[in-house]
Amino acid sequence: MATSGTPRRRSREDVAEMALHLLDEYGLPDLTMRNLATALGVQPSALYWHFPNKQALLAAVSTRILAPLAELPVEDLSVHEAVRVLGARLRDCLLTYRDASELVSSSLSLGLVGSPVRPQLLEVARRRGVPDALSEVAAEVLVHFTVGYVFHEQQRRTADSLGLLEAADALDPDEATAAPADEDSFAKALTMIADGLDVSVTRAAGPLG
């Protein structure tokens, strides 16, 4: 039994959950091992019992951010619908937490987490007879586009919160670029990706007759 004043032992889940909280509260630059240890009431060295390095910790946080995607039912969707639904859910997951797109992008680029849409898209595509080679490309495009799109959204939100977007008023009108209508433009882009996969599947099937 722990005596009074003895810090409670922290689990791997405790560490990852607190890291996610700090990410959302303060942003990725302030998600340091020292700040995390302070929030948990432990020495920084204690964190390395659970994670060998910071990248491993960030990968665990990325996994938590992306977890809702695995719960998405896709078995009754067409391939076209799956592309749009998975892309929309991925965007929702990333927008839930501050700087999540930047963090997840890093984990993906280092191969520390797998594609968050690939398993389900391949599942749907195989059921519909779509070649894996085409599904793999579509999954890759979908992830890169969505993560990049949300990164820009979150950068603009951060800049807006800091009052930096007000400087746009001083730009020459010919040089200024309007912020996109996020929901509409994103949905249209997902449809374009889905349409592209449909066309590729038709071409791969060859001419009829």
PDB file of C-alpha atoms in Angstrom:
ATOM      1  CA  MET A   1       0.000   0.000   0.000  1.00  0.00           C
ATOM      2  CA  ALA A   2       1.376   3.393  -0.995  1.00  0.00           C
ATOM      3  CA  THR A   3       2.152   5.732   1.881  1.00  0.00           C
ATOM      4  CA  SER A   4       0.963   9.317   2.007  1.00  0.00           C
ATOM      5  CA  GLY A   5       3.034  11.499  -0.281  1.00  0.00           C
ATOM      6  CA  THR A   6       4.178   8.640  -2.493  1.00  0.00           C
ATOM      7  CA  PRO A   7       3.364   9.380  -6.159  1.00  0.00           C
ATOM      8  CA  ARG A   8       0.852   7.004  -7.709  1.00  0.00           C
ATOM      9  CA  ARG A   9       2.437   4.687 -10.239  1.00  0.00           C
ATOM     10  CA  ARG A  10       1.414   5.706 -13.761  1.00  0.00           C
ATOM     11  CA  SER A  11       0.485   3.198 -16.456  1.00  0.00           C
ATOM     12  CA  ARG A  12       1.276   3.418 -20.149  1.00  0.00           C
ATOM     13  CA  GLU A  13      -2.363   4.379 -20.721  1.00  0.00           C
ATOM     14  CA  ASP A  14      -2.123   7.163 -18.117  1.00  0.00           C
ATOM     15  CA  VAL A  15       0.907   8.609 -19.873  1.00  0.00           C
ATOM     16  CA  ALA A  16      -0.649   8.496 -23.353  1.00  0.00           C
ATOM     17  CA  GLU A  17      -3.920   9.967 -22.108  1.00  0.00           C
ATOM     18  CA  MET A  18      -2.188  12.857 -20.366  1.00  0.00           C
ATOM     19  CA  ALA A  19      -0.068  13.484 -23.465  1.00  0.00           C
ATOM     20  CA  LEU A  20      -3.236  13.738 -25.541  1.00  0.00           C
ATOM     21  CA  HIS A  21      -4.696  16.164 -23.014  1.00  0.00           C
ATOM     22  CA  LEU A  22      -1.575  18.355 -23.120  1.00  0.00           C
ATOM     23  CA  LEU A  23      -1.585  18.286 -26.923  1.00  0.00           C
ATOM     24  CA  ASP A  24      -5.137  19.566 -27.031  1.00  0.00           C
ATOM     25  CA  GLU A  25      -4.615  22.104 -24.268  1.00  0.00           C
ATOM     26  CA  TYR A  26      -1.259  23.601 -25.242  1.00  0.00           C
ATOM     27  CA  GLY A  27      -0.337  22.350 -28.717  1.00  0.00           C
ATOM     28  CA  LEU A  28       2.401  20.147 -30.101  1.00  0.00           C
ATOM     29  CA  PRO A  29       5.392  22.469 -29.393  1.00  0.00           C
ATOM     30  CA  ASP A  30       4.648  22.316 -25.649  1.00  0.00           C
ATOM     31  CA  LEU A  31       4.141  18.558 -25.565  1.00  0.00           C
ATOM     32  CA  THR A  32       7.590  17.869 -24.108  1.00  0.00           C
ATOM     33  CA  MET A  33       8.653  14.954 -21.936  1.00  0.00           C
ATOM     34  CA  ARG A  34       9.427  17.402 -19.119  1.00  0.00           C
ATOM     35  CA  ASN A  35       5.995  19.051 -19.279  1.00  0.00           C
ATOM     36  CA  LEU A  36       4.336  15.652 -19.451  1.00  0.00           C
ATOM     37  CA  ALA A  37       6.254  14.384 -16.447  1.00  0.00           C
ATOM     38  CA  THR A  38       5.327  17.497 -14.470  1.00  0.00           C
ATOM     39  CA  ALA A  39       1.634  17.039 -15.319  1.00  0.00           C
ATOM     40  CA  LEU A  40       1.807  13.416 -14.163  1.00  0.00           C
ATOM     41  CA  GLY A  41       3.753  14.230 -11.013  1.00  0.00           C
ATOM     42  CA  VAL A  42       6.720  12.016 -11.920  1.00  0.00           C
ATOM     43  CA  GLN A  43      10.331  12.412 -12.975  1.00  0.00           C
ATOM     44  CA  PRO A  44      10.941  12.571 -16.768  1.00  0.00           C
ATOM     45  CA  SER A  45      13.006   9.384 -16.535  1.00  0.00           C
ATOM     46  CA  ALA A  46       9.910   7.501 -15.343  1.00  0.00           C
ATOM     47  CA  LEU A  47       8.261   8.025 -18.718  1.00  0.00           C
ATOM     48  CA  TYR A  48      10.895   5.894 -20.430  1.00  0.00           C
ATOM     49  CA  TRP A  49       9.683   2.810 -18.594  1.00  0.00           C
ATOM     50  CA  HIS A  50       6.652   2.977 -20.895  1.00  0.00           C
ATOM     51  CA  PHE A  51       8.063   4.602 -24.045  1.00  0.00           C
ATOM     52  CA  PRO A  52      11.654   4.243 -25.283  1.00  0.00           C
ATOM     53  CA  ASN A  53      11.614   7.702 -26.864  1.00  0.00           C
ATOM     54  CA  LYS A  54       9.359  10.638 -27.613  1.00  0.00           C
ATOM     55  CA  GLN A  55       8.446   9.395 -31.094  1.00  0.00           C
ATOM     56  CA  ALA A  56       7.062   6.195 -29.589  1.00  0.00           C
ATOM     57  CA  LEU A  57       4.962   8.274 -27.205  1.00  0.00           C
ATOM     58  CA  LEU A  58       3.680  10.457 -30.036  1.00  0.00           C
ATOM     59  CA  ALA A  59       2.789   7.321 -32.003  1.00  0.00           C
ATOM     60  CA  ALA A  60       0.676   6.139 -29.071  1.00  0.00           C
ATOM     61  CA  VAL A  61      -1.063   9.508 -29.012  1.00  0.00           C
ATOM     62  CA  SER A  62      -1.642   9.287 -32.778  1.00  0.00           C
ATOM     63  CA  THR A  63      -3.205   5.855 -32.296  1.00  0.00           C
ATOM     64  CA  ARG A  64      -5.627   7.297 -29.764  1.00  0.00           C
ATOM     65  CA  ILE A  65      -6.557  10.149 -32.080  1.00  0.00           C
ATOM     66  CA  LEU A  66      -7.287   7.749 -34.944  1.00  0.00           C
ATOM     67  CA  ALA A  67      -9.048   5.081 -32.846  1.00  0.00           C
ATOM     68  CA  PRO A  68     -12.640   6.078 -33.825  1.00  0.00           C
ATOM     69  CA  LEU A  69     -11.907   5.145 -37.440  1.00  0.00           C
ATOM     70  CA  ALA A  70     -11.624   1.480 -36.512  1.00  0.00           C
ATOM     71  CA  GLU A  71     -15.146   1.586 -35.072  1.00  0.00           C
ATOM     72  CA  LEU A  72     -16.676   2.867 -38.305  1.00  0.00           C
ATOM     73  CA  PRO A  73     -19.003   0.278 -39.906  1.00  0.00           C
ATOM     74  CA  VAL A  74     -18.213  -0.019 -43.613  1.00  0.00           C
ATOM     75  CA  GLU A  75     -19.472  -3.476 -44.571  1.00  0.00           C
ATOM     76  CA  ASP A  76     -22.609  -2.181 -46.296  1.00  0.00           C
ATOM     77  CA  LEU A  77     -20.918   0.682 -48.153  1.00  0.00           C
ATOM     78  CA  SER A  78     -19.990   0.827 -51.814  1.00  0.00           C
ATOM     79  CA  VAL A  79     -16.350   1.608 -52.597  1.00  0.00           C
ATOM     80  CA  HIS A  80     -17.334   5.124 -53.632  1.00  0.00           C
ATOM     81  CA  GLU A  81     -19.182   5.660 -50.349  1.00  0.00           C
ATOM     82  CA  ALA A  82     -16.341   4.155 -48.312  1.00  0.00           C
ATOM     83  CA  VAL A  83     -13.843   6.645 -49.699  1.00  0.00           C
ATOM     84  CA  ARG A  84     -16.053   9.575 -48.778  1.00  0.00           C
ATOM     85  CA  VAL A  85     -17.106   8.238 -45.371  1.00  0.00           C
ATOM     86  CA  LEU A  86     -13.599   7.241 -44.301  1.00  0.00           C
ATOM     87  CA  GLY A  87     -12.163  10.566 -45.440  1.00  0.00           C
ATOM     88  CA  ALA A  88     -14.826  12.501 -43.547  1.00  0.00           C
ATOM     89  CA  ARG A  89     -14.291  10.482 -40.368  1.00  0.00           C
ATOM     90  CA  LEU A  90     -10.517  10.905 -40.591  1.00  0.00           C
ATOM     91  CA  ARG A  91     -10.975  14.658 -40.844  1.00  0.00           C
ATOM     92  CA  ASP A  92     -13.297  14.608 -37.829  1.00  0.00           C
ATOM     93  CA  CYS A  93     -10.730  12.657 -35.793  1.00  0.00           C
ATOM     94  CA  LEU A  94      -7.966  15.112 -36.640  1.00  0.00           C
ATOM     95  CA  LEU A  95     -10.067  18.198 -35.957  1.00  0.00           C
ATOM     96  CA  THR A  96     -10.998  16.891 -32.509  1.00  0.00           C
ATOM     97  CA  TYR A  97      -7.565  17.707 -31.099  1.00  0.00           C
ATOM     98  CA  ARG A  98      -5.294  20.699 -31.498  1.00  0.00           C
ATOM     99  CA  ASP A  99      -2.333  20.085 -33.840  1.00  0.00           C
ATOM    100  CA  ALA A 100      -3.475  16.485 -34.404  1.00  0.00           C
ATOM    101  CA  SER A 101      -2.833  16.599 -38.142  1.00  0.00           C
ATOM    102  CA  GLU A 102       0.801  17.595 -37.641  1.00  0.00           C
ATOM    103  CA  LEU A 103       1.329  14.919 -35.005  1.00  0.00           C
ATOM    104  CA  VAL A 104      -0.331  12.142 -37.014  1.00  0.00           C
ATOM    105  CA  SER A 105       1.543  13.192 -40.152  1.00  0.00           C
ATOM    106  CA  SER A 106       4.834  12.753 -38.307  1.00  0.00           C
ATOM    107  CA  SER A 107       3.877   9.314 -36.999  1.00  0.00           C
ATOM    108  CA  LEU A 108       2.738   8.217 -40.447  1.00  0.00           C
ATOM    109  CA  SER A 109       5.867   9.467 -42.191  1.00  0.00           C
ATOM    110  CA  LEU A 110       8.094   7.567 -39.750  1.00  0.00           C
ATOM    111  CA  GLY A 111       6.077   4.380 -40.168  1.00  0.00           C
ATOM    112  CA  LEU A 112       5.126   4.335 -36.487  1.00  0.00           C
ATOM    113  CA  VAL A 113       1.404   4.015 -37.196  1.00  0.00           C
ATOM    114  CA  GLY A 114      -0.331   2.336 -40.088  1.00  0.00           C
ATOM    115  CA  SER A 115      -2.691   3.927 -42.575  1.00  0.00           C
ATOM    116  CA  PRO A 116      -5.900   4.740 -40.692  1.00  0.00           C
ATOM    117  CA  VAL A 117      -8.129   4.047 -43.709  1.00  0.00           C
ATOM    118  CA  ARG A 118      -6.332   1.240 -45.546  1.00  0.00           C
ATOM    119  CA  PRO A 119      -7.767  -1.825 -43.707  1.00  0.00           C
ATOM    120  CA  GLN A 120     -11.388  -0.801 -44.089  1.00  0.00           C
ATOM    121  CA  LEU A 121     -11.072   0.497 -47.636  1.00  0.00           C
ATOM    122  CA  LEU A 122      -9.397  -2.735 -48.720  1.00  0.00           C
ATOM    123  CA  GLU A 123     -12.098  -4.724 -46.965  1.00  0.00           C
ATOM    124  CA  VAL A 124     -14.833  -2.959 -48.894  1.00  0.00           C
ATOM    125  CA  ALA A 125     -12.911  -2.985 -52.170  1.00  0.00           C
ATOM    126  CA  ARG A 126     -12.154  -6.712 -52.034  1.00  0.00           C
ATOM    127  CA  ARG A 127     -15.795  -7.455 -51.416  1.00  0.00           C
ATOM    128  CA  ARG A 128     -16.607  -5.492 -54.566  1.00  0.00           C
ATOM    129  CA  GLY A 129     -13.863  -7.118 -56.648  1.00  0.00           C
ATOM    130  CA  VAL A 130     -11.581  -4.083 -56.805  1.00  0.00           C
ATOM    131  CA  PRO A 131      -7.877  -4.961 -57.267  1.00  0.00           C
ATOM    132  CA  ASP A 132      -5.744  -4.352 -54.188  1.00  0.00           C
ATOM    133  CA  ALA A 133      -3.276  -2.307 -56.220  1.00  0.00           C
ATOM    134  CA  LEU A 134      -5.933   0.316 -56.943  1.00  0.00           C
ATOM    135  CA  SER A 135      -7.292   0.304 -53.402  1.00  0.00           C
ATOM    136  CA  GLU A 136      -3.811   0.783 -51.971  1.00  0.00           C
ATOM    137  CA  VAL A 137      -3.256   3.875 -54.117  1.00  0.00           C
ATOM    138  CA  ALA A 138      -6.674   5.271 -53.216  1.00  0.00           C
ATOM    139  CA  ALA A 139      -5.998   4.770 -49.500  1.00  0.00           C
ATOM    140  CA  GLU A 140      -2.647   6.512 -49.801  1.00  0.00           C
ATOM    141  CA  VAL A 141      -4.144   9.471 -51.670  1.00  0.00           C
ATOM    142  CA  LEU A 142      -7.029   9.721 -49.225  1.00  0.00           C
ATOM    143  CA  VAL A 143      -4.760   9.850 -46.184  1.00  0.00           C
ATOM    144  CA  HIS A 144      -2.262  12.309 -47.646  1.00  0.00           C
ATOM    145  CA  PHE A 145      -4.975  14.632 -48.900  1.00  0.00           C
ATOM    146  CA  THR A 146      -7.011  14.583 -45.690  1.00  0.00           C
ATOM    147  CA  VAL A 147      -4.077  15.028 -43.328  1.00  0.00           C
ATOM    148  CA  GLY A 148      -2.715  17.871 -45.461  1.00  0.00           C
ATOM    149  CA  TYR A 149      -6.106  19.523 -45.746  1.00  0.00           C
ATOM    150  CA  VAL A 150      -6.684  19.444 -41.997  1.00  0.00           C
ATOM    151  CA  PHE A 151      -3.151  20.689 -41.354  1.00  0.00           C
ATOM    152  CA  HIS A 152      -4.011  23.835 -43.305  1.00  0.00           C
ATOM    153  CA  GLU A 153      -7.323  24.161 -41.446  1.00  0.00           C
ATOM    154  CA  GLN A 154      -5.636  23.891 -38.075  1.00  0.00           C
ATOM    155  CA  GLN A 155      -2.866  26.301 -39.049  1.00  0.00           C
ATOM    156  CA  ARG A 156      -5.478  28.873 -40.021  1.00  0.00           C
ATOM    157  CA  ARG A 157      -7.367  28.330 -36.763  1.00  0.00           C
ATOM    158  CA  THR A 158      -4.197  28.831 -34.750  1.00  0.00           C
ATOM    159  CA  ALA A 159      -3.283  31.943 -36.728  1.00  0.00           C
ATOM    160  CA  ASP A 160      -6.803  33.298 -36.266  1.00  0.00           C
ATOM    161  CA  SER A 161      -6.686  32.691 -32.501  1.00  0.00           C
ATOM    162  CA  LEU A 162      -3.454  34.703 -32.379  1.00  0.00           C
ATOM    163  CA  GLY A 163      -4.925  37.528 -34.456  1.00  0.00           C
ATOM    164  CA  LEU A 164      -2.498  36.889 -37.294  1.00  0.00           C
ATOM    165  CA  LEU A 165      -5.161  36.662 -39.987  1.00  0.00           C
ATOM    166  CA  GLU A 166      -6.037  40.312 -39.453  1.00  0.00           C
ATOM    167  CA  ALA A 167      -2.870  41.126 -41.369  1.00  0.00           C
ATOM    168  CA  ALA A 168      -4.596  39.811 -44.480  1.00  0.00           C
ATOM    169  CA  ASP A 169      -6.572  43.048 -44.596  1.00  0.00           C
ATOM    170  CA  ALA A 170      -3.365  44.854 -45.553  1.00  0.00           C
ATOM    171  CA  LEU A 171      -2.655  42.609 -48.547  1.00  0.00           C
ATOM    172  CA  ASP A 172      -3.088  43.724 -52.107  1.00  0.00           C
ATOM    173  CA  PRO A 173      -6.470  42.322 -53.264  1.00  0.00           C
ATOM    174  CA  ASP A 174      -4.762  40.631 -56.212  1.00  0.00           C
ATOM    175  CA  GLU A 175      -2.408  38.802 -53.846  1.00  0.00           C
ATOM    176  CA  ALA A 176      -4.888  37.817 -51.162  1.00  0.00           C
ATOM    177  CA  THR A 177      -6.448  34.369 -51.187  1.00  0.00           C
ATOM    178  CA  ALA A 178      -9.765  33.722 -49.546  1.00  0.00           C
ATOM    179  CA  ALA A 179     -10.143  30.918 -47.018  1.00  0.00           C
ATOM    180  CA  PRO A 180     -11.899  27.936 -48.599  1.00  0.00           C
ATOM    181  CA  ALA A 181     -15.414  26.919 -47.695  1.00  0.00           C
ATOM    182  CA  ASP A 182     -14.005  24.004 -45.696  1.00  0.00           C
ATOM    183  CA  GLU A 183     -16.945  21.616 -45.526  1.00  0.00           C
ATOM    184  CA  ASP A 184     -18.010  22.034 -49.146  1.00  0.00           C
ATOM    185  CA  SER A 185     -14.559  22.002 -50.730  1.00  0.00           C
ATOM    186  CA  PHE A 186     -13.456  19.018 -48.666  1.00  0.00           C
ATOM    187  CA  ALA A 187     -16.558  16.997 -49.577  1.00  0.00           C
ATOM    188  CA  LYS A 188     -16.086  17.803 -53.272  1.00  0.00           C
ATOM    189  CA  ALA A 189     -12.458  16.703 -53.118  1.00  0.00           C
ATOM    190  CA  LEU A 190     -13.427  13.386 -51.510  1.00  0.00           C
ATOM    191  CA  THR A 191     -15.949  12.825 -54.278  1.00  0.00           C
ATOM    192  CA  MET A 192     -13.241  13.519 -56.852  1.00  0.00           C
ATOM    193  CA  ILE A 193     -10.960  10.927 -55.240  1.00  0.00           C
ATOM    194  CA  ALA A 194     -13.807   8.402 -55.190  1.00  0.00           C
ATOM    195  CA  ASP A 195     -14.660   9.161 -58.821  1.00  0.00           C
ATOM    196  CA  GLY A 196     -11.021   8.670 -59.770  1.00  0.00           C
ATOM    197  CA  LEU A 197     -11.003   5.239 -58.168  1.00  0.00           C
ATOM    198  CA  ASP A 198     -14.203   4.333 -60.029  1.00  0.00           C
ATOM    199  CA  VAL A 199     -12.635   5.339 -63.335  1.00  0.00           C
ATOM    200  CA  SER A 200      -9.469   3.385 -62.576  1.00  0.00           C
ATOM    201  CA  VAL A 201     -11.483   0.272 -61.743  1.00  0.00           C
ATOM    202  CA  THR A 202     -13.393   0.571 -65.040  1.00  0.00           C
ATOM    203  CA  ARG A 203     -10.168   0.952 -67.000  1.00  0.00           C
ATOM    204  CA  ALA A 204      -8.560  -1.996 -65.237  1.00  0.00           C
ATOM    205  CA  ALA A 205     -11.550  -4.175 -66.124  1.00  0.00           C
ATOM    206  CA  GLY A 206     -10.915  -3.531 -69.837  1.00  0.00           C
ATOM    207  CA  PRO A 207     -13.427  -3.016 -72.647  1.00  0.00           C
ATOM    208  CA  LEU A 208     -16.713  -4.863 -72.342  1.00  0.00           C
ATOM    209  CA  GLY A 209     -17.483  -7.537 -74.911  1.00  0.00           C
TER     210      GLY A 209
END
